[in-house]
mmCIF file of C-alpha atoms in Angstrom:
data_model
loop_
_atom_site.group_PDB
_atom_site.id
_atom_site.type_symbol
_atom_site.label_atom_id
_atom_site.label_comp_id
_atom_site.label_asym_id
_atom_site.label_seq_id
_atom_site.Cartn_x
_atom_site.Cartn_y
_atom_site.Cartn_z
ATOM 1 C CA MET A 1 -11.490 -1.781 -2.838
ATOM 2 C CA GLU A 2 -11.317 -1.490 0.938
ATOM 3 C CA LYS A 3 -8.498 -4.051 1.057
ATOM 4 C CA GLY A 4 -6.370 -1.846 -1.216
ATOM 5 C CA VAL A 5 -7.105 1.220 0.871
ATOM 6 C CA LYS A 6 -6.287 -0.663 4.051
ATOM 7 C CA ALA A 7 -2.980 -1.807 2.584
ATOM 8 C CA VAL A 8 -2.119 1.765 1.606
ATOM 9 C CA SER A 9 -3.031 3.160 5.015
ATOM 10 C CA GLU A 10 -1.056 0.430 6.794
ATOM 11 C CA ALA A 11 1.956 1.003 4.539
ATOM 12 C CA ARG A 12 2.235 4.608 5.659
ATOM 13 C CA THR A 13 3.831 5.188 9.015
ATOM 14 C CA SER A 14 1.908 7.073 11.662
ATOM 15 C CA ARG A 15 4.586 9.779 11.488
ATOM 16 C CA ASP A 16 3.885 10.290 7.758
ATOM 17 C CA ILE A 17 0.159 10.447 8.383
ATOM 18 C CA ALA A 18 0.489 12.875 11.283
ATOM 19 C CA THR A 19 2.749 15.281 9.389
ATOM 20 C CA GLN A 20 1.055 15.242 5.984
ATOM 21 C CA CYS A 21 -2.629 14.735 6.690
ATOM 22 C CA PRO A 22 -5.276 16.923 8.317
ATOM 23 C CA ALA A 23 -6.266 16.035 11.880
ATOM 24 C CA GLY A 24 -9.661 14.556 10.952
ATOM 25 C CA GLN A 25 -8.092 12.285 8.377
ATOM 26 C CA TRP A 26 -5.438 11.143 10.815
ATOM 27 C CA MET A 27 -8.022 10.427 13.531
ATOM 28 C CA ALA A 28 -10.227 8.472 11.109
ATOM 29 C CA MET A 29 -7.266 6.416 9.887
ATOM 30 C CA ASN A 30 -6.244 5.748 13.460
ATOM 31 C CA ALA A 31 -9.776 4.596 14.341
ATOM 32 C CA VAL A 32 -9.792 2.216 11.361
ATOM 33 C CA ALA A 33 -6.296 0.840 11.990
ATOM 34 C CA GLN A 34 -6.295 0.645 15.787
ATOM 35 C CA HIS A 35 -9.936 -0.022 16.660
ATOM 36 C CA GLY A 36 -11.258 -1.922 13.640
ATOM 37 C CA VAL A 37 -13.915 0.671 12.803
ATOM 38 C CA SER A 38 -15.142 0.644 9.196
ATOM 39 C CA ILE A 39 -14.119 3.538 6.975
ATOM 40 C CA ALA A 40 -17.615 4.994 6.450
ATOM 41 C CA PRO A 41 -18.524 5.305 10.164
ATOM 42 C CA ALA A 42 -15.053 6.648 10.979
ATOM 43 C CA CYS A 43 -15.438 9.340 8.323
ATOM 44 C CA ARG A 44 -18.896 10.309 9.590
ATOM 45 C CA THR A 45 -17.626 10.453 13.173
ATOM 46 C CA PHE A 46 -14.773 12.811 12.310
ATOM 47 C CA GLN A 47 -16.856 14.706 9.722
ATOM 48 C CA ILE A 48 -14.676 14.087 6.683
ATOM 49 C CA SER A 49 -15.595 12.631 3.310
ATOM 50 C CA GLU A 50 -14.347 9.219 2.275
ATOM 51 C CA THR A 51 -12.463 10.967 -0.530
ATOM 52 C CA CYS A 52 -10.573 13.017 2.059
ATOM 53 C CA TYR A 53 -9.894 9.828 4.003
ATOM 54 C CA ARG A 54 -8.259 8.203 0.982
ATOM 55 C CA TYR A 55 -6.379 11.268 -0.281
ATOM 56 C CA CYS A 56 -2.719 11.557 0.582
ATOM 57 C CA PRO A 57 -0.657 14.342 -0.978
ATOM 58 C CA VAL A 58 2.543 13.346 -2.695
ATOM 59 C CA LEU A 59 5.184 15.859 -1.769
ATOM 60 C CA SER A 60 7.965 16.443 -4.242
ATOM 61 C CA ASP A 61 11.396 18.010 -3.990
ATOM 62 C CA GLU A 62 10.178 20.766 -6.305
ATOM 63 C CA ASN A 63 7.543 21.814 -3.750
ATOM 64 C CA GLU A 64 10.219 22.063 -1.079
ATOM 65 C CA GLU A 65 12.431 24.154 -3.366
ATOM 66 C CA ILE A 66 9.542 26.524 -4.148
ATOM 67 C CA ALA A 67 8.763 26.883 -0.435
ATOM 68 C CA ASP A 68 12.407 27.752 0.258
ATOM 69 C CA TRP A 69 12.372 30.399 -2.483
ATOM 70 C CA LEU A 70 9.164 31.922 -1.106
ATOM 71 C CA GLU A 71 10.543 32.045 2.429
ATOM 72 C CA ARG A 72 13.721 33.777 1.251
ATOM 73 C CA LEU A 73 11.727 36.196 -0.894
ATOM 74 C CA THR A 74 9.451 37.210 1.974
ATOM 75 C CA ALA A 75 12.435 37.560 4.313
ATOM 76 C CA ASN A 76 14.205 39.865 1.837
ATOM 77 C CA LYS A 77 11.118 41.890 0.858
ATOM 78 C CA ARG A 78 9.399 42.505 4.168
ATOM 79 C CA SER A 79 7.294 45.366 2.776
ATOM 80 C CA TRP A 80 5.511 43.010 0.358
ATOM 81 C CA GLY A 81 2.127 41.615 1.271
#
């Protein structure tokens, strides 16, 4: 299973990882990719679970559209919230 995870983490660019992933996940992935550290020790070092290490959100165009609507709504209705 680690080979599949390694292939997935190598397939993503560091820019994708840095913009979409939390800092601990990015640091653990960097330690695995750049320094040859195993996944389990890297996760313990940066205090994240292995599930968090493997998780990568898939952003869709719909999410971006919803975010745009929310930004416009809050700009137009400043008294809300």
